[in-house]
Tab-separated table of C-alpha atoms in Angstrom:
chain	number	residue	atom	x	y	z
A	158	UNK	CA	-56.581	27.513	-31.291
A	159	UNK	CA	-57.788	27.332	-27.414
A	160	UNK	CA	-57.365	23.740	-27.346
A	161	UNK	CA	-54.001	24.263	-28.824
A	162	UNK	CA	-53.579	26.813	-25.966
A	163	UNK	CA	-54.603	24.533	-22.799
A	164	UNK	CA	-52.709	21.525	-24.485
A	165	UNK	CA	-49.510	23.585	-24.308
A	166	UNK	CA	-50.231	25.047	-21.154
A	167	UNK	CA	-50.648	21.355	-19.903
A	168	UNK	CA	-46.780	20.475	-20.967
A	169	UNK	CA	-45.542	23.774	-19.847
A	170	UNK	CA	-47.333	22.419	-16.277
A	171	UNK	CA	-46.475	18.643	-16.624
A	172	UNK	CA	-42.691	19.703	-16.780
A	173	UNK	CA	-42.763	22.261	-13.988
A	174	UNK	CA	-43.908	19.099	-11.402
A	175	UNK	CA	-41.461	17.416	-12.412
A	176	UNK	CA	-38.719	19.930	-11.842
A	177	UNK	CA	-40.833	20.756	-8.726
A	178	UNK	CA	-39.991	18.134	-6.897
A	179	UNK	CA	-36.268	18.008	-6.885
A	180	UNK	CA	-36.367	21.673	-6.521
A	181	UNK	CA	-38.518	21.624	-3.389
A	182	UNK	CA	-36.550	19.092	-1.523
A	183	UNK	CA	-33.559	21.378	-1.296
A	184	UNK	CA	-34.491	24.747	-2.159
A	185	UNK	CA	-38.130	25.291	-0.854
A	186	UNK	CA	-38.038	29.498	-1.397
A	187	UNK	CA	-36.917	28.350	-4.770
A	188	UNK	CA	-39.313	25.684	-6.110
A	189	UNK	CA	-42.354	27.706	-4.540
A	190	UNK	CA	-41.110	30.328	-7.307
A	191	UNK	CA	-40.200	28.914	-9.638
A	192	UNK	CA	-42.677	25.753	-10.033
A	193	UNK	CA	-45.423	26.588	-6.862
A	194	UNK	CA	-46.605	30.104	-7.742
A	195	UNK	CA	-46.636	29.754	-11.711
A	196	UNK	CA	-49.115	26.743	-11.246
A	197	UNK	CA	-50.878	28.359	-8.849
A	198	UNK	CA	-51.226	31.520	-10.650
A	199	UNK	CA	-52.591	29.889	-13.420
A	200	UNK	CA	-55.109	28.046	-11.406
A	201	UNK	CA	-56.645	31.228	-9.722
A	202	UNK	CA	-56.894	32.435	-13.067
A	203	UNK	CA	-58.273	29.705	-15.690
A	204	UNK	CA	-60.958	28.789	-12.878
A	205	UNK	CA	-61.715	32.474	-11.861
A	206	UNK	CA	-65.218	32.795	-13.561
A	207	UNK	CA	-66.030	29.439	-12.128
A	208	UNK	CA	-65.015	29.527	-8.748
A	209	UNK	CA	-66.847	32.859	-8.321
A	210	UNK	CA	-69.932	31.488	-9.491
A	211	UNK	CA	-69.958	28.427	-7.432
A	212	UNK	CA	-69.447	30.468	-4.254
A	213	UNK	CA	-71.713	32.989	-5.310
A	214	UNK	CA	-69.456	35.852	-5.996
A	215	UNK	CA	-70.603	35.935	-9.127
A	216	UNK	CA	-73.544	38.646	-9.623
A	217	UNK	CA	-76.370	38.236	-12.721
A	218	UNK	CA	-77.496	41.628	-14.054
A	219	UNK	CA	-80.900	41.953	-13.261
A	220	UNK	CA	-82.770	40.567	-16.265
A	221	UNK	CA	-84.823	42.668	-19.301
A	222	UNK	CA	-88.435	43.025	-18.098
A	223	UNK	CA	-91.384	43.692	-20.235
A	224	UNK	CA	-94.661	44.885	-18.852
A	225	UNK	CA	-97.901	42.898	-20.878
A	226	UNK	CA	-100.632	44.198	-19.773
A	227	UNK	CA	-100.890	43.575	-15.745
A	228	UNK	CA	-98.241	40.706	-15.984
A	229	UNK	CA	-94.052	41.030	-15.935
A	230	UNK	CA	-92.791	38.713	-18.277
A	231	UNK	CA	-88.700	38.361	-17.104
A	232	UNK	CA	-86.661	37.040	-19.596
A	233	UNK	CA	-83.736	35.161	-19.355
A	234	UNK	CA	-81.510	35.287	-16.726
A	235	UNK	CA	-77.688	36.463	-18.466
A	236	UNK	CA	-74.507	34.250	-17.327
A	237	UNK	CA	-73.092	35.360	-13.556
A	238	UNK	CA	-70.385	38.155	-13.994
A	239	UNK	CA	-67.417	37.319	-11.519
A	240	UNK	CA	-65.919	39.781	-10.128
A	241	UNK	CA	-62.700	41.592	-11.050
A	242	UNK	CA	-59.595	40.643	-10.063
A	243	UNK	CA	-55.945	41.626	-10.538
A	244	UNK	CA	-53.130	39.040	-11.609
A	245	UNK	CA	-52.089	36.803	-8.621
A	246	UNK	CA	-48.697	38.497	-7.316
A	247	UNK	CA	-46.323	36.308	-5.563
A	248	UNK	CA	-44.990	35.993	-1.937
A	249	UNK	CA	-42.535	33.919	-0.378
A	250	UNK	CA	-45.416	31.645	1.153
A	251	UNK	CA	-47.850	32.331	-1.666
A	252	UNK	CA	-50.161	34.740	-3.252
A	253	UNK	CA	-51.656	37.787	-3.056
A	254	UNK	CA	-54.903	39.903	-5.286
A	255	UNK	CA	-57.048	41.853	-5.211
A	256	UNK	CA	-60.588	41.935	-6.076
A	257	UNK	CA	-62.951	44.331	-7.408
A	258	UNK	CA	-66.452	44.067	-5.218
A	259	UNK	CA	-69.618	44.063	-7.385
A	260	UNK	CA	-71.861	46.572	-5.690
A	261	UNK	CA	-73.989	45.104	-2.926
A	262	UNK	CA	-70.895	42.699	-1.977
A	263	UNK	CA	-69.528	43.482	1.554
A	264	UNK	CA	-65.931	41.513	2.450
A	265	UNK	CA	-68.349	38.771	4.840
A	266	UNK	CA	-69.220	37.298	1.825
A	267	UNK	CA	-65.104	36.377	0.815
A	268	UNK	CA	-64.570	35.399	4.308
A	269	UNK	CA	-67.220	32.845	4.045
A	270	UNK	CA	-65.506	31.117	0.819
A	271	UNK	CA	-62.438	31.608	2.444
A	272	UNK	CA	-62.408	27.919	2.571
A	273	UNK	CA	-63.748	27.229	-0.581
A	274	UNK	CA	-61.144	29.198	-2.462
A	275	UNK	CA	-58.504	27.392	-0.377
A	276	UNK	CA	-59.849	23.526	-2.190
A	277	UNK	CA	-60.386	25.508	-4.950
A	278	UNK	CA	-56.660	27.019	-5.262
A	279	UNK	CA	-55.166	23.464	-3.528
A	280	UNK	CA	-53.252	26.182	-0.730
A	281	UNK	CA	-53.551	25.790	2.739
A	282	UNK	CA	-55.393	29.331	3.407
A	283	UNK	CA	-57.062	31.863	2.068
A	284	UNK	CA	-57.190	35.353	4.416
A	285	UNK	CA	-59.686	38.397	3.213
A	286	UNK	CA	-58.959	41.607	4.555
A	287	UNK	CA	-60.331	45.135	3.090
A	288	UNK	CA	-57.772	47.710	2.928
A	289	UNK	CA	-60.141	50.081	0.756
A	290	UNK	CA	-63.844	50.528	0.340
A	291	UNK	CA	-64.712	48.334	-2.425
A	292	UNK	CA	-62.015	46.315	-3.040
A	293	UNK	CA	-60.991	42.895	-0.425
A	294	UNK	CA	-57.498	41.624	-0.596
A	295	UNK	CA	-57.194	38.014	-0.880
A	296	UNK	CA	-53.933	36.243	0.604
A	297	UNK	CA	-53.307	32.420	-0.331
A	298	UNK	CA	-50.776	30.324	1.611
A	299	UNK	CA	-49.648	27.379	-0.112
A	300	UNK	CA	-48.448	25.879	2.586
A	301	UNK	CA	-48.835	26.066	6.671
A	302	UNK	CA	-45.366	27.528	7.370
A	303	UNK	CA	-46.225	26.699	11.126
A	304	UNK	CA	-45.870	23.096	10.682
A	305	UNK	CA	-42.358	23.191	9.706
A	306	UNK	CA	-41.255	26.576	11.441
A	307	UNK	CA	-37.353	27.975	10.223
A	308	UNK	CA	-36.241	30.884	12.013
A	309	UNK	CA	-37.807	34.004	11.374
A	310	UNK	CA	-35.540	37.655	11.926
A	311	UNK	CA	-36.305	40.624	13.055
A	312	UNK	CA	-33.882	43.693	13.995
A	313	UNK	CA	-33.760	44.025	17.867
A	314	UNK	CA	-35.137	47.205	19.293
A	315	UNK	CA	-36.125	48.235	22.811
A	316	UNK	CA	-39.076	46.765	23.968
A	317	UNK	CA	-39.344	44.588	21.278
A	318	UNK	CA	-39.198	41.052	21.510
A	319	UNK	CA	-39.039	37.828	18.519
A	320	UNK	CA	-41.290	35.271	19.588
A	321	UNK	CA	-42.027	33.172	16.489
A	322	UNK	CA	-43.256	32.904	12.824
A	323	UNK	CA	-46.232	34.441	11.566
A	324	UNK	CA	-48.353	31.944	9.092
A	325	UNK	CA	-47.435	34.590	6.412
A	326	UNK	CA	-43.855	33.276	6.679
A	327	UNK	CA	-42.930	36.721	8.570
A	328	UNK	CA	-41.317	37.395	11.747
A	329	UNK	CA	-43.715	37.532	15.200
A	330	UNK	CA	-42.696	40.406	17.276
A	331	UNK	CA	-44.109	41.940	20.548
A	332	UNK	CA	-43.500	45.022	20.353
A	333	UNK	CA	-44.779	46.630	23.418
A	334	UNK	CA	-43.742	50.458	22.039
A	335	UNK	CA	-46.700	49.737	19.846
A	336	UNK	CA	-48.883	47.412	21.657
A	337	UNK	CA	-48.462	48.046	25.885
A	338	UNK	CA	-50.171	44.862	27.078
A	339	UNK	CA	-50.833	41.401	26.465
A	340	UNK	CA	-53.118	38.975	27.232
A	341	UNK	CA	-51.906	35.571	26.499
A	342	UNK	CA	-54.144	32.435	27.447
A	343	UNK	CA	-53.837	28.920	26.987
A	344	UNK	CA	-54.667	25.243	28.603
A	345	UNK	CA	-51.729	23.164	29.959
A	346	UNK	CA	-48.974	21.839	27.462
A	347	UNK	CA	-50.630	24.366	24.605
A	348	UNK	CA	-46.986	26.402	24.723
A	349	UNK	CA	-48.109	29.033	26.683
A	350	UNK	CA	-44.942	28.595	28.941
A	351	UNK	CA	-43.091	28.160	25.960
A	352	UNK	CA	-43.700	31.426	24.864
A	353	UNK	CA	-43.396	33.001	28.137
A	354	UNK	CA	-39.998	31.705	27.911
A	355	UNK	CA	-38.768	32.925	24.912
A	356	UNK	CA	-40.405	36.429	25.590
A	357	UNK	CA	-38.472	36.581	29.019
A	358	UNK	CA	-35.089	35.197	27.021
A	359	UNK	CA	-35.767	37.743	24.519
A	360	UNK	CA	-35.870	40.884	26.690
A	361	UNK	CA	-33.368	39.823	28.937
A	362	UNK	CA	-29.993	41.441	26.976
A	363	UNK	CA	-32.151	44.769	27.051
A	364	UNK	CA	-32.133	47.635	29.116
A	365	UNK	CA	-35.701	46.726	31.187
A	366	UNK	CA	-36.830	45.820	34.530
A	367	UNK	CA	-38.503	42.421	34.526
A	368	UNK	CA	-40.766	41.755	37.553
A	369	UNK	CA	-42.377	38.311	37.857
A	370	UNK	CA	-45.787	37.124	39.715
A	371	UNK	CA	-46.169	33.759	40.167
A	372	UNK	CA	-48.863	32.534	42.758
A	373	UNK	CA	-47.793	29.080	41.890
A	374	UNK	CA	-44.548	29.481	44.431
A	375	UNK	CA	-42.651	30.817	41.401
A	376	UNK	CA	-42.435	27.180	39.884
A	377	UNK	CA	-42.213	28.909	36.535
A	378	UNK	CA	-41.165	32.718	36.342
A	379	UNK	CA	-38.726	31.360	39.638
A	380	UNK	CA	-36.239	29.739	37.138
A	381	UNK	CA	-35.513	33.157	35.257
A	382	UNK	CA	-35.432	35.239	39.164
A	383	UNK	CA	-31.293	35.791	38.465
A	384	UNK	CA	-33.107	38.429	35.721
A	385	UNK	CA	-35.789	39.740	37.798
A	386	UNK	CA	-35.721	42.432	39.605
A	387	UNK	CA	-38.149	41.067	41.857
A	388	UNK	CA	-40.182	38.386	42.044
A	389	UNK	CA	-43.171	37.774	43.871
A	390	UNK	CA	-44.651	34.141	44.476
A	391	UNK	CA	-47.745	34.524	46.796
A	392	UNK	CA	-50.996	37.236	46.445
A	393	UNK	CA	-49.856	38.645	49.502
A	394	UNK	CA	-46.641	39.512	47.576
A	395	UNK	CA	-47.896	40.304	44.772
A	396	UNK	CA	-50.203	42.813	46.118
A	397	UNK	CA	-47.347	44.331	47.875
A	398	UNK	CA	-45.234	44.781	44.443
A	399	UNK	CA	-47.889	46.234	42.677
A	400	UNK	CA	-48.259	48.650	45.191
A	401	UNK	CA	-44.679	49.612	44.787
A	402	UNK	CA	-44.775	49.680	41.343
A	403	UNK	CA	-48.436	51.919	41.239
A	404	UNK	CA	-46.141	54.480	43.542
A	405	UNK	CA	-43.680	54.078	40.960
A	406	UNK	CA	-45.897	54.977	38.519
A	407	UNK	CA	-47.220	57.948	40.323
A	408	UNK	CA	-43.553	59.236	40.793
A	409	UNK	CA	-43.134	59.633	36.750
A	410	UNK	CA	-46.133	61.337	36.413
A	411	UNK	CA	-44.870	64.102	38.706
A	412	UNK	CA	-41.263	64.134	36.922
A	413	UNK	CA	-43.423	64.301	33.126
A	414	UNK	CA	-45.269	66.973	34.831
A	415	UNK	CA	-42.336	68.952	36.048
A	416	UNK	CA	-40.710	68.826	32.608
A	417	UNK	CA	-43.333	69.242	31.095
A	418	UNK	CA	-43.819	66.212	28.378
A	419	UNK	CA	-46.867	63.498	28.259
A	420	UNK	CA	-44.874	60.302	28.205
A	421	UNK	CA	-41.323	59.081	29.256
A	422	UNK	CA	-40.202	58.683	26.339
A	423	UNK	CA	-40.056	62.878	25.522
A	424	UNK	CA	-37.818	62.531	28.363
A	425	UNK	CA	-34.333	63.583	28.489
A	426	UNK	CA	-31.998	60.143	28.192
A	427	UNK	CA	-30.398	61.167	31.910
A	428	UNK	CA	-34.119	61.331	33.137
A	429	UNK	CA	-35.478	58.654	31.520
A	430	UNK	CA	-36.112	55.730	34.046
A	431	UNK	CA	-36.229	52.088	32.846
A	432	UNK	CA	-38.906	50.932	31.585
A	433	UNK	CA	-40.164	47.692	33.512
A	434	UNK	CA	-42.666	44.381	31.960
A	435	UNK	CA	-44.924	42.778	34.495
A	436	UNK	CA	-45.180	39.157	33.951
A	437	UNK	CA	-48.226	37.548	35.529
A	438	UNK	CA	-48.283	33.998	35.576
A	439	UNK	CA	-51.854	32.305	36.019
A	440	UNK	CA	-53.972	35.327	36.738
A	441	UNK	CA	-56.823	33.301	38.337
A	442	UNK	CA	-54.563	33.204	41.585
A	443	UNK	CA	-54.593	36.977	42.407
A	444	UNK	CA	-58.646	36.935	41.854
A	445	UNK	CA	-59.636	33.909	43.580
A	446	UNK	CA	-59.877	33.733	47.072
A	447	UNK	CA	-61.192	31.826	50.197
A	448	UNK	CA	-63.861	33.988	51.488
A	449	UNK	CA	-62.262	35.494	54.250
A	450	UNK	CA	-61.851	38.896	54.872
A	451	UNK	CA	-57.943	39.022	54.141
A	452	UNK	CA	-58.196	37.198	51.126
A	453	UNK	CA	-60.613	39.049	49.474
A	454	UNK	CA	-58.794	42.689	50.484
A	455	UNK	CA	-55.753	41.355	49.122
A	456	UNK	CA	-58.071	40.133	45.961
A	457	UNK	CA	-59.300	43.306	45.472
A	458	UNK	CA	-55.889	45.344	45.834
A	459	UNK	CA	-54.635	43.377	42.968
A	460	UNK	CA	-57.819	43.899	40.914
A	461	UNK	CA	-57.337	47.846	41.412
A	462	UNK	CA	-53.291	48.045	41.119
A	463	UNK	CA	-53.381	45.974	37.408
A	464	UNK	CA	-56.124	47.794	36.266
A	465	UNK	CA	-54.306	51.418	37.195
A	466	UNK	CA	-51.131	50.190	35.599
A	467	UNK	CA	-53.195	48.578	32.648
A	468	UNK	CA	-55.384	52.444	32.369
A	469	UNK	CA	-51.921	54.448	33.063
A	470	UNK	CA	-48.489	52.482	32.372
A	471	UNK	CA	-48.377	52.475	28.574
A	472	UNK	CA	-46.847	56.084	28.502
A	473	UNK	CA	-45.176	56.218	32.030
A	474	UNK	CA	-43.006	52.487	30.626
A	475	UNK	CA	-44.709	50.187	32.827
A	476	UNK	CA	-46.013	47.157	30.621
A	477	UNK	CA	-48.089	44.263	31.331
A	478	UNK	CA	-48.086	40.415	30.203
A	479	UNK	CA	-50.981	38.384	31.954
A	480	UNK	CA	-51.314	34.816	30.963
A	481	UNK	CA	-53.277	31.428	32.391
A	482	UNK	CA	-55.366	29.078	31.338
A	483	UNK	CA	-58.694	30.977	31.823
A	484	UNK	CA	-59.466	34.708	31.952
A	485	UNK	CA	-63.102	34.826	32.771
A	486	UNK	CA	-65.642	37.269	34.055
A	487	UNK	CA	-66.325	34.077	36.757
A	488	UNK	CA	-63.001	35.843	38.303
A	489	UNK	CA	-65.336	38.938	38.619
A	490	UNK	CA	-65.639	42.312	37.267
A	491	UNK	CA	-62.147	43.259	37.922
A	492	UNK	CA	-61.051	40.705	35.183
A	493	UNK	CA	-63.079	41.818	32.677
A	494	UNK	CA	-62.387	45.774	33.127
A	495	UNK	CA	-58.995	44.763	33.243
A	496	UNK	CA	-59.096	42.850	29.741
A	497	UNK	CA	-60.524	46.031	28.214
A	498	UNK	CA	-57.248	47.618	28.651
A	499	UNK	CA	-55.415	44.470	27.016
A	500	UNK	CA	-55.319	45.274	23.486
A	501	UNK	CA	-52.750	42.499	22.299
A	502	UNK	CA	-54.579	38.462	22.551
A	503	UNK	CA	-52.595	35.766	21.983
A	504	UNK	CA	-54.291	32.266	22.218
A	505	UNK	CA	-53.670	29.089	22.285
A	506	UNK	CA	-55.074	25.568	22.418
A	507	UNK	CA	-58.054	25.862	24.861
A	508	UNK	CA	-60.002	23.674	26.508
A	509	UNK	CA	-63.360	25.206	25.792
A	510	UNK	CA	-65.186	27.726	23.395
A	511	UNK	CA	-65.647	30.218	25.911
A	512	UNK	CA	-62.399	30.894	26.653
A	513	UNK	CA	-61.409	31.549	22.793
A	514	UNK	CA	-64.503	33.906	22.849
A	515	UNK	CA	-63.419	35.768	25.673
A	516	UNK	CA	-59.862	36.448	24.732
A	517	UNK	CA	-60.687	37.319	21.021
A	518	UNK	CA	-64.856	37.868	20.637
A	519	UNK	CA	-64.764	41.220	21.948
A	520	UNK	CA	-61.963	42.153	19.038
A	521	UNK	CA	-61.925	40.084	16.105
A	522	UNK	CA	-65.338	37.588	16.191
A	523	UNK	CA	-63.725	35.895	13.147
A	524	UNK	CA	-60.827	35.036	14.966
A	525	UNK	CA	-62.354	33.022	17.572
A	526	UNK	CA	-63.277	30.110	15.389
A	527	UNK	CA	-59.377	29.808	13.828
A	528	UNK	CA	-58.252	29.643	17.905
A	529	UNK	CA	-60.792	26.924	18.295
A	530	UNK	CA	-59.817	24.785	15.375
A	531	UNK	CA	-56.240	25.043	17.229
A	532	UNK	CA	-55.717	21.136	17.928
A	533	UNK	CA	-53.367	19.596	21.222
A	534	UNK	CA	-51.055	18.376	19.027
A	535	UNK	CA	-49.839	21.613	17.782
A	536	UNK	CA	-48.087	23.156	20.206
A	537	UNK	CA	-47.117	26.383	20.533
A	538	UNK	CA	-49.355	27.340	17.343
A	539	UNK	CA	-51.725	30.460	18.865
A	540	UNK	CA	-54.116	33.133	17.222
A	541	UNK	CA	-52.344	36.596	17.704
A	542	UNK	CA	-54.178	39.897	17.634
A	543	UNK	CA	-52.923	43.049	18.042
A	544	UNK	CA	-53.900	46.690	18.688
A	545	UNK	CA	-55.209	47.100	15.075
A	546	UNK	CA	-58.004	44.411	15.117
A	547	UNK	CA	-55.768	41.842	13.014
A	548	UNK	CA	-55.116	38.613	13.301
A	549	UNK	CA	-53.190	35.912	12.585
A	550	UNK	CA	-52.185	32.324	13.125
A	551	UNK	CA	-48.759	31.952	14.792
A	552	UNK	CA	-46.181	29.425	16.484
A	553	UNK	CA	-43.613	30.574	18.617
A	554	UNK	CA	-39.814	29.266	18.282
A	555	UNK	CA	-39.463	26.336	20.678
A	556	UNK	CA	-36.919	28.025	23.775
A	557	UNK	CA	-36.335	25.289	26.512
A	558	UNK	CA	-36.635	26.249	29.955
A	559	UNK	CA	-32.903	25.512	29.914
A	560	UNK	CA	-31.622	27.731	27.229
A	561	UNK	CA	-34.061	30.573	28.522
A	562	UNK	CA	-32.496	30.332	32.007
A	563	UNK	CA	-28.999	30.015	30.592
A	564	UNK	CA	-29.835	33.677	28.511
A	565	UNK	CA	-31.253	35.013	31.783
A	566	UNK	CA	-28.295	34.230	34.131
A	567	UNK	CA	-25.883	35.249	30.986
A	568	UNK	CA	-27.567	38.319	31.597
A	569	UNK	CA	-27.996	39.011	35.391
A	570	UNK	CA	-25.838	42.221	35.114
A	571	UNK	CA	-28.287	44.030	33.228
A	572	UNK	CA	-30.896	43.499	36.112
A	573	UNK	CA	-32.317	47.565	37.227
A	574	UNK	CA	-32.499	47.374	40.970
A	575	UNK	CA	-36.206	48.760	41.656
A	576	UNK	CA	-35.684	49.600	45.194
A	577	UNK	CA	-39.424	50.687	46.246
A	578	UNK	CA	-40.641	46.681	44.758
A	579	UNK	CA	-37.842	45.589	46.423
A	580	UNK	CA	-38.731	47.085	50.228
A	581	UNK	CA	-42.639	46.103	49.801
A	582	UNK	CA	-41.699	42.662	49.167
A	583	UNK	CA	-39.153	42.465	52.234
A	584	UNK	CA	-42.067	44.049	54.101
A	585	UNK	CA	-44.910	41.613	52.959
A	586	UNK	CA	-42.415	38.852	53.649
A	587	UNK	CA	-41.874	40.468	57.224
A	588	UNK	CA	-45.788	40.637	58.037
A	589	UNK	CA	-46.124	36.757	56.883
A	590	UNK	CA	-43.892	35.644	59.376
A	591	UNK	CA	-45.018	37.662	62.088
């Protein structure tokens, strides 16, 4: 009767590959239910007890032991019990159980077959999370949705921006209501402008102050200036925004205090100011100087202003994005107090191991080996982690420098005039010249 059983499943299989593959060429959603997830279901399943045990999942009761006069005679060892697990439930990318731990088992040991069960399954991943004590969730993707990225949607909200696709085959949104700052690293050509791009093209129809620093001469955040409301493009600058916007900071606090409410957003609307996103492009430039007394007080007054707005912004609507290639405690201590406070890590293609470790190692350790096995080739494909310890593989939606300066300048109406940034940078431009 079983070999009745596995013969039939074998048509039932044989036919669904063939019907697979016209299905798949124009209807991928489609095939992946209808063909993709029925075969893979059944795989997970029929090679369950095996899998486990060649992983070592798999647990032997302890065997019967007999005491003969001083010696233990053992006897012999019963067959490896795999552990539970419920019926594979589909998703659009692939599937999803859950599994029962034997005790002893702690979710380490999944993550370290992660691999294994991917071969195993013939998907592209396997991710192990633990949503409850005893139990890991395992989620199978059958195929990376990041090489062949559609368009992913998300409802627009305030604050919120659609970057990319998740590997899940969900959308990638910043959302900096939930998550305040970002830290996004990367080396050259890994997409790190990219992204900085579409994030500037995605906030630009909303109601928020965008305020650029760009050591670099503004060669990058300079092409989006008809949507900032100010832009600052040497340290000197920059210090002198920052500044501005700490005071601006400090003025909120007194109007939250007066009303009496802990964060702008308690607020009346006609009290309310807008809320304002620092983008810092290439960090390293506000920390490294050239050993003379000027530079280093105008290295230091950066250090302190970030880190206040980092410590204090989230509920007063002042938001920070910080990206370069390296964010190092070389740069001093100021850089690594100030990526304490930077609870969303997105990475990218890096150049060395140390720099994956120091934007994820302190968060997720398992996370740092996923951003290193991030090759040149795929661009804009980064590790994303986010205030809750998670993390994922992502690639953000490819935005030309073009289109995002054609959204920008569609938008230059919406700019909020900040008008105490706007006198310290008229100021610092004054004592330059002079």
């Amino acid at each position: 009767m079983g070999h009745i059983l596995f013969a039939l499943l074998l048509a039932v299989a044989a036919v669904l590959l063939v019907a697979g593959g016209r299905l798949r060429e124009r209807y991928p959603v489609a095939a992946w239910y209808v063909v993709g997830y029925p075969l893979t279901a059944l795989r997970i399943v029929w090679h369950w007890r095996d899998v486990a045990r060649h992983t070592d999942l798999a647990v032997s009761p302890s065997p019967a032991r007999t005491l003969i006069a001083d010696v233990i005679v053992t006897g012999r060892p019963l067959r490896p019990v795999a552990p539970r697990i419920s019926f594979p439930k589909p998703t659009r990318t692939g599937v999803s159980l859950l599994v029962r731990l034997h005790p002893g088992q702690t979710p380490e040991l999944y993550k370290a077959a992660a691999d294994a069960l991917a071969h195993a399954w013939r998907v592209h991943a396997v991710r192990v999370t633990s949503p409850d004590r005893g139990f890991v969730h395992l989620t199978a993707t059958a195929v990376d949705p990041l090489q062949h990225p559609g368009r992913a949607h998300a409802k627009p909200a305030l604050l919120s921006a659609l970057v990319g696709i998740l590997e899940a085959g969900g959308a990638w949104v910043l959302d900096f209501r939930t998550v305040p700052h970002w830290m996004i690293v990367g080396a050259t050509q890994s997409g790190k402008s990219t992204l900085l791009a579409r994030l500037v093209a995605q906030l630009a129809p909303q109601h928020v102050a965008l305020v650029g620093i760009d050591c670099k001469g503004g060669m990058e955040l300079g092409l989006f200036e008809s949507r900032l409301s100010a832009l600052a493009t040497s340290r000197r600058e920059a210090a002198a925004a920052l500044d501005a916007l700490v005071i601006e900071m400090q003025e909120r606090m007194l109007v939250c205090r007066e009303v009496g409410v802990r964060s702008i957003w308690q607020l009346p609307e006609k009290l309310r100011p807008v809320p304002i996103v620092v983008i810092v492009d290439e960090l390293a430039e506000l920390y490294l100087h050239d050993g003379t007394r000027e530079s280093k007080a105008e290295a230091e007054q950066c250090s302190v202003y970030l880190l206040r707005i980092a410590q204090l912004g989230a509920v007063l609507g002042l938001h920070l994005v910080v990206a370069g290639q390296r964010i190092g405690s070389e740069l001093g201590s100021g850089v690594t107090a100030l990526r304490a406070q930077l609870s969303g890590r997105i990475c990218h293609a890096v150049n060395d191991p140390g720099t994956a470790e120091m934007t994820l190692g302190d968060l997720a350790k398992d996370a740092v080996a996923a951003a290193q096995s991030i090759t040149a080739e795929e661009k804009g494909v980064a590790i994303c982690l986010g205030a809750d310890g998670g993390w994922s593989r992502a690639r953000s939606h490819l935005t030309t420098i073009d289109q995002a300066r054609e959204i920008t300048a569609k938008h230059s109406h919406l700019t909020p005039v900040l008008p105490g940034v706007h006198r310290a940078l008229l100021m610092a431009d004054g004592d330059g010249a002079s």
